[in-house]
Coordinates of C-alpha atoms and ligand atoms in Angstrom, one line a residue:
M1 CA -0.3 0.3 -0.1
K2 CA 1.2 3.5 -1.0
R3 CA 2.8 5.4 1.4
Q4 CA 1.0 9.2 3.1
P5 CA 2.6 11.4 2.2
A6 CA 5.1 14.1 4.1
S7 CA 2.9 17.0 4.7
T8 CA 0.7 15.0 6.7
R9 CA 2.5 13.2 8.8
S10 CA 2.5 15.0 12.7
N11 CA 5.3 16.0 14.4
G12 CA 4.7 14.6 17.7
A13 CA 4.0 17.4 19.9
G14 CA 1.8 17.4 22.7
Q15 CA 3.3 14.3 24.0
R16 CA 2.4 13.4 27.6
N17 CA 4.4 10.5 29.1
G18 CA 4.7 9.4 26.2
R19 CA 2.0 9.2 24.4
R20 CA 0.8 11.0 21.8
P21 CA -2.8 12.8 23.1
V22 CA -5.6 11.8 20.9
T23 CA -9.3 12.3 20.4
L24 CA -11.1 9.1 19.9
I25 CA -14.9 9.5 18.9
P26 CA -16.7 5.6 19.4
G27 CA -19.4 7.1 17.2
D28 CA -22.9 5.3 16.8
G29 CA -24.2 2.3 14.8
I30 CA -21.2 -0.1 14.4
G31 CA -19.4 3.1 14.8
P32 CA -18.2 1.6 18.2
E33 CA -17.8 -1.3 17.1
V34 CA -15.3 -1.1 14.4
I35 CA -13.3 1.8 16.2
G36 CA -12.7 -0.3 18.8
A37 CA -11.2 -3.2 17.0
A38 CA -8.6 -0.2 15.5
V39 CA -7.9 1.2 18.9
R40 CA -7.1 -2.9 19.7
V41 CA -4.8 -3.0 16.5
I42 CA -3.2 0.3 17.2
E43 CA -2.6 -1.2 20.5
A44 CA -1.3 -4.3 20.0
A45 CA 0.9 -2.4 17.5
G46 CA 2.6 -0.5 20.5
V47 CA 2.2 2.3 19.5
A48 CA 1.4 4.6 22.8
V49 CA -0.9 7.0 22.4
A50 CA -3.4 8.3 25.2
W51 CA -6.7 8.1 24.2
D52 CA -9.6 11.2 24.5
R53 CA -13.4 9.4 25.1
Q54 CA -15.3 11.7 23.3
A55 CA -18.8 11.8 22.4
A56 CA -20.4 13.1 18.8
G57 CA -23.9 12.2 17.2
A58 CA -26.8 9.8 17.9
E59 CA -24.8 9.5 21.9
A60 CA -24.0 13.1 22.7
M61 CA -27.5 14.1 22.0
R62 CA -29.0 11.4 24.2
R63 CA -26.7 12.1 26.6
V64 CA -25.8 15.8 26.5
G65 CA -28.7 17.1 24.8
T66 CA -25.9 18.9 21.4
P67 CA -24.7 16.6 18.5
V68 CA -21.2 19.2 19.2
P69 CA -20.0 18.8 23.2
D70 CA -18.5 21.5 24.0
A71 CA -16.1 18.9 25.9
L72 CA -15.5 17.2 21.8
I73 CA -14.7 20.6 20.6
R74 CA -12.0 21.2 23.6
S75 CA -10.2 17.8 23.3
L76 CA -9.7 18.6 19.3
K77 CA -8.1 21.5 19.9
R78 CA -6.1 19.8 22.1
T79 CA -5.3 17.3 20.6
R80 CA -5.8 18.5 16.4
L81 CA -6.2 14.5 16.1
A82 CA -9.2 12.8 15.8
L83 CA -10.2 9.0 15.3
K84 CA -14.1 8.7 14.5
G85 CA -16.1 6.4 13.9
P86 CA -19.4 8.0 12.0
L87 CA -21.5 9.9 13.0
E88 CA -25.5 9.6 12.6
T89 CA -26.7 13.4 10.8
R90 CA -30.0 13.7 11.2
V91 CA -30.1 14.3 15.1
G92 CA -28.1 17.8 14.2
E93 CA -30.8 19.7 13.8
G94 CA -28.8 22.9 14.5
Y95 CA -26.4 21.5 11.9
R96 CA -26.4 20.1 8.7
S97 CA -24.2 16.9 9.5
V98 CA -21.8 17.1 12.4
N99 CA -18.8 15.9 9.4
V100 CA -19.7 19.0 7.9
Y101 CA -19.0 20.9 10.8
L102 CA -15.8 19.2 12.3
R103 CA -14.2 19.3 8.9
K104 CA -15.5 22.8 8.1
T105 CA -14.6 24.5 12.2
F106 CA -11.0 22.4 11.8
D107 CA -10.8 23.4 8.3
L108 CA -10.0 19.6 7.7
Y109 CA -9.7 21.3 3.6
A110 CA -8.6 17.3 2.0
N111 CA -10.2 13.7 2.2
L112 CA -8.3 11.1 1.3
R113 CA -9.2 8.3 0.5
P114 CA -7.0 5.5 -0.3
T115 CA -8.8 2.3 -2.4
Q116 CA -7.5 -0.6 -2.9
S117 CA -7.8 -4.1 -3.8
F118 CA -6.9 -7.1 -1.6
Q119 CA -6.4 -10.2 -2.8
G120 CA -9.0 -12.6 -1.2
V121 CA -11.8 -10.5 -1.7
P122 CA -14.1 -11.5 -3.3
T123 CA -15.2 -8.4 -6.2
P124 CA -14.9 -8.7 -10.3
F125 CA -12.5 -5.6 -9.8
R126 CA -8.4 -6.7 -10.1
N127 CA -5.3 -4.9 -8.8
V128 CA -7.1 -1.4 -8.3
D129 CA -4.7 1.2 -6.4
L130 CA -6.6 4.4 -6.6
V131 CA -6.2 7.5 -4.1
V132 CA -9.8 9.6 -4.3
V133 CA -8.3 13.4 -2.9
R134 CA -11.3 15.3 -2.0
E135 CA -11.9 19.1 -1.3
N136 CA -13.9 18.9 2.3
T137 CA -14.9 22.5 2.8
E138 CA -17.5 23.8 -0.4
D139 CA -19.3 23.3 -3.2
L140 CA -23.0 22.4 -2.1
Y141 CA -21.7 21.9 1.3
A142 CA -21.5 25.2 2.0
G143 CA -24.7 24.4 3.2
I144 CA -26.3 27.8 1.6
E145 CA -29.9 27.1 0.7
H146 CA -33.3 29.4 0.3
Q147 CA -36.7 28.6 -0.5
V148 CA -37.1 30.9 -3.3
T149 CA -41.1 31.1 -3.5
P150 CA -42.9 27.9 -2.4
G151 CA -41.9 24.5 -4.8
V152 CA -38.7 26.6 -5.6
V153 CA -35.9 26.7 -3.6
E154 CA -32.3 27.2 -4.3
S155 CA -29.3 25.6 -3.3
V156 CA -25.8 27.2 -4.0
K157 CA -22.9 26.0 -5.3
V158 CA -19.8 27.5 -3.9
I159 CA -16.6 27.7 -5.4
T160 CA -13.1 29.8 -4.9
A161 CA -9.7 29.8 -6.0
H162 CA -8.3 29.5 -2.8
A163 CA -9.6 26.2 -2.0
S164 CA -9.4 24.8 -5.5
R165 CA -5.1 26.3 -5.6
R166 CA -4.8 24.3 -1.7
I167 CA -7.3 20.6 -2.3
A168 CA -5.0 20.8 -6.3
R169 CA -1.5 21.3 -4.0
F170 CA -2.4 18.7 -1.9
A171 CA -3.2 16.3 -4.8
F172 CA -0.2 17.2 -6.2
E173 CA 2.3 17.2 -3.3
Y174 CA 0.8 13.4 -2.2
A175 CA 0.9 12.5 -6.5
V176 CA 4.9 13.6 -6.1
R177 CA 5.4 12.1 -2.1
N178 CA 3.6 8.6 -2.8
R179 CA 5.2 8.2 -6.3
R180 CA 2.2 8.3 -8.0
K181 CA 2.1 8.8 -12.4
S182 CA -0.9 10.8 -12.8
V183 CA -3.4 13.2 -11.2
T184 CA -7.4 12.9 -12.9
A185 CA -9.0 16.4 -12.8
I186 CA -13.1 15.3 -12.5
H187 CA -15.5 18.1 -13.2
K188 CA -19.1 19.1 -15.3
A189 CA -17.6 22.2 -16.8
N190 CA -18.7 21.9 -19.6
I191 CA -22.0 22.2 -17.5
M192 CA -21.1 24.5 -14.3
K193 CA -18.8 26.5 -16.7
L194 CA -18.4 29.0 -14.0
S195 CA -17.5 26.9 -11.3
D196 CA -16.3 24.3 -12.1
G197 CA -14.4 26.6 -14.6
L198 CA -12.8 28.0 -11.6
F199 CA -12.0 24.1 -10.4
L200 CA -10.2 23.0 -13.5
K201 CA -8.6 26.5 -14.0
C202 CA -6.4 26.7 -10.9
A203 CA -6.5 22.5 -11.1
R204 CA -4.5 23.6 -14.5
A205 CA -2.3 26.3 -13.0
V206 CA -1.0 24.1 -10.6
A207 CA -0.3 20.7 -12.2
R208 CA 2.1 23.8 -14.1
N209 CA 4.5 23.6 -11.1
Y210 CA 4.6 19.2 -11.4
P211 CA 6.1 18.9 -15.0
R212 CA 6.5 14.4 -13.7
I213 CA 3.0 14.3 -12.4
R214 CA 0.7 13.0 -15.5
Y215 CA -2.2 15.7 -15.2
Q216 CA -5.1 14.9 -17.1
E217 CA -8.5 15.6 -16.4
Q218 CA -12.0 13.9 -17.0
I219 CA -16.0 14.2 -17.2
V220 CA -18.1 13.3 -13.7
D221 CA -20.7 10.8 -15.7
A222 CA -17.6 9.5 -18.3
A223 CA -15.3 9.1 -15.0
C224 CA -18.3 7.1 -13.3
M225 CA -17.8 4.8 -16.5
R226 CA -14.7 3.8 -17.5
L227 CA -14.7 3.5 -13.7
V228 CA -16.3 0.0 -14.0
T229 CA -15.3 -0.7 -16.8
D230 CA -11.1 0.3 -16.3
P231 CA -9.7 0.9 -13.1
Q232 CA -6.6 0.8 -13.4
R233 CA -6.0 3.4 -15.2
F234 CA -6.9 5.7 -13.1
D235 CA -4.4 6.5 -10.3
V236 CA -5.0 10.0 -8.1
L237 CA -8.7 11.5 -8.5
L238 CA -9.2 15.6 -7.5
L239 CA -12.6 15.9 -7.1
E240 CA -14.8 18.9 -6.0
N241 CA -16.7 18.0 -2.5
L242 CA -20.1 16.5 -4.4
Y243 CA -18.7 14.5 -7.2
G244 CA -15.6 13.4 -4.3
D245 CA -18.3 11.8 -1.7
I246 CA -20.2 9.5 -4.2
V247 CA -17.3 8.7 -6.5
S248 CA -15.4 7.6 -3.8
D249 CA -18.9 5.2 -3.1
L250 CA -18.9 3.9 -6.0
C251 CA -14.3 3.1 -6.2
A252 CA -15.1 1.7 -2.7
G253 CA -17.7 -1.3 -4.8
L254 CA -14.7 -1.6 -6.9
V255 CA -12.9 -3.4 -4.2
G256 CA -15.5 -4.5 -2.1
G257 CA -17.5 -2.4 -0.6
L258 CA -17.3 0.6 2.3
G259 CA -16.2 -2.0 4.3
M260 CA -13.3 -1.7 3.5
V261 CA -12.0 1.8 2.5
P262 CA -10.1 4.0 4.8
G263 CA -10.3 8.2 5.2
A264 CA -8.8 11.1 6.5
N265 CA -9.1 13.9 6.8
Y266 CA -6.8 16.6 6.2
G267 CA -6.1 20.4 7.3
D268 CA -2.9 22.1 8.9
R269 CA -3.1 22.0 11.9
G270 CA -4.9 18.9 12.5
A271 CA -6.5 15.5 11.9
I272 CA -9.1 13.2 11.6
F273 CA -9.0 9.8 10.2
E274 CA -12.4 8.1 9.7
T275 CA -14.3 5.4 7.4
V276 CA -15.9 6.2 4.6
H277 CA -19.0 4.2 5.5
G278 CA -21.7 5.1 8.3
T279 CA -23.1 4.1 10.4
A280 CA -25.0 0.4 8.7
P281 CA -27.7 1.3 11.0
D282 CA -28.8 -2.9 9.4
I283 CA -26.4 -4.6 10.9
A284 CA -25.1 -2.2 13.8
G285 CA -24.8 -4.3 16.7
K286 CA -24.5 -7.0 15.7
N287 CA -20.9 -7.6 16.0
I288 CA -20.5 -8.7 13.0
A289 CA -19.5 -4.8 10.7
N290 CA -16.1 -5.6 8.8
P291 CA -13.1 -3.3 10.7
V292 CA -11.1 -3.0 8.0
A293 CA -12.1 0.2 6.7
A294 CA -11.4 1.3 10.8
I295 CA -8.1 -0.1 10.8
L296 CA -6.3 0.8 7.2
S297 CA -8.0 5.1 8.9
A298 CA -6.2 3.7 11.8
A299 CA -3.3 2.7 10.3
M300 CA -3.5 6.0 8.7
L301 CA -3.2 7.5 11.7
V302 CA -0.6 5.5 13.2
E303 CA 1.5 6.7 9.8
F304 CA 1.4 10.6 10.5
L305 CA 2.3 9.9 14.0
G306 CA 5.8 9.0 12.7
Y307 CA 5.3 4.8 13.5
K308 CA 5.7 4.4 9.5
S309 CA 6.9 0.5 10.3
R310 CA 4.3 0.3 12.6
A311 CA 1.6 0.6 9.6
A312 CA 2.5 -1.0 7.0
R313 CA 3.6 -4.0 9.6
I314 CA -1.4 -3.2 10.6
R315 CA -1.9 -2.5 6.7
S316 CA 0.3 -6.3 6.0
A317 CA -1.8 -8.7 8.5
V318 CA -4.7 -7.0 6.7
E319 CA -3.8 -8.7 3.9
A320 CA -2.7 -11.3 5.1
T321 CA -5.9 -12.2 6.7
L322 CA -7.9 -10.9 3.3
R323 CA -5.3 -13.1 1.7
T324 CA -6.7 -16.1 3.7
G325 CA -9.5 -15.5 3.1
R326 CA -10.7 -17.7 6.8
S327 CA -12.1 -15.0 9.7
V328 CA -13.3 -12.8 8.0
T329 CA -16.7 -10.6 7.7
P330 CA -20.0 -11.7 6.0
D331 CA -19.4 -9.0 3.8
L332 CA -16.9 -11.0 2.3
G333 CA -18.2 -13.7 2.4
G334 CA -17.2 -15.4 5.7
T335 CA -18.9 -16.0 9.1
A336 CA -16.5 -14.6 11.5
T337 CA -17.4 -11.4 13.6
T338 CA -16.1 -8.6 14.1
S339 CA -14.0 -9.0 17.0
A340 CA -12.7 -13.0 15.3
M341 CA -11.1 -10.8 11.9
T342 CA -9.6 -7.9 14.5
D343 CA -8.6 -11.4 16.3
A344 CA -7.4 -12.9 13.3
I345 CA -5.7 -9.4 12.3
I346 CA -3.6 -9.4 15.6
R347 CA -2.4 -12.0 15.6
A348 CA -1.3 -11.7 11.4
M349 CA 0.8 -9.0 13.1
R350 CA 2.3 -11.1 15.7
Ligands
ATP401 P1 -25.1 6.0 7.8 O1 -26.8 6.8 7.9 O2 -24.7 6.5 8.7 O3 -24.9 6.8 5.7 P2 -26.5 4.1 5.3 O4 -26.4 2.4 6.1 O5 -26.9 5.1 4.8 O6 -25.8 4.8 7.1 P3 -23.7 3.1 5.6 O7 -23.7 2.9 7.6 O8 -22.4 3.8 4.6 O9 -24.7 3.9 4.7 O10 -23.8 1.4 4.6 C1 -24.4 0.9 3.5 C2 -25.0 -0.2 3.6 O11 -23.4 -1.0 3.7 C3 -25.2 0.0 5.9 O12 -26.7 -0.8 5.4 C4 -24.6 -1.8 5.5 O13 -25.0 -3.2 5.4 C5 -23.4 -2.2 4.5 N1 -21.7 -1.5 5.3 C6 -21.3 -0.5 5.2 N2 -21.1 -0.2 6.2 C7 -20.2 -1.3 6.9 C8 -19.1 -2.0 7.4 N3 -17.9 -2.1 8.0 N4 -19.1 -4.0 7.2 C9 -20.7 -4.1 7.0 N5 -21.2 -4.1 6.0 C10 -21.3 -2.8 6.0

């Protein structure tokens, strides 16, 4: 699996008794099960973390009547790092989404989702190895909506040169540091000439500074078709917020589903590591959720903390466990519980 960029590595500041403080948000639905698995793996890897457990989303709503408690914000301001489970968003009446609120508050502008095929995982697609880089702070997620007149509403799509250049630079820096060959900007500038046009203009200007990385562009609908007919042609994908959200779920489908894809949100001063999948209420509390996405997100955190070889060991253990096809959860065709699959991954680390 490819390395994380050096620019997205922590300097280890704020160590307490040799343990790096990290906010732990178990989240809702299957969150506590998969995040619990990820914490076990981090501990088995011997990485010294001082967890500061905080509630958010529905759990916080039940406990303290708000989905984003002050204690959570204080913790994040202190640690500037979190491992986070999925949050139920519809409870956040005051906020459209707790996830969007956290990303905007801490200016975590880059969402990175490495999507890779693993041997042993039942899917018709082979050798997929791509990375989704999604802009995280604007687009239709700016949350500017209003009713013009009953029966007519408007949602405003906000695209700025500042955010577009910043995310393009992140994608190219990632490509350089991880020896990736190409960056594909995905857009709909043929229809949204101003907004997507500006995004492309910025991506092209940034691309000129990286002559060794091949830069290409694709219209989002054609890119979706290409992704399912020829996914191996893609390397780093650069997308605005909404296209990034949709296309990354499509990419998850190429490698065995939402249970397989990790994610991280990076800003200049902090990062939140989280799965691409949501709360999966249909399987919550049954101990059958696939822990791989959470464990691979944990590996991204471990690498961010500076423990590159331990992160590699976690990824190799996941690969080895998936390859055998034993001890895997039902979404991967097995019968193992979340705990049993986590046990197998920890055994493979030794
Ligand atoms: P939310 O509203 O929080 O996004 P959702 O159920 O609409 O929840 P996801 O949680 O992303 O969306 O999941 C969609 C489906 O994918 C789930 O119903 C579940 O069956 C499956 N799924 C998601 N994550 C996992 C996982 N880690 N292990 C197994 N199946 C999963």
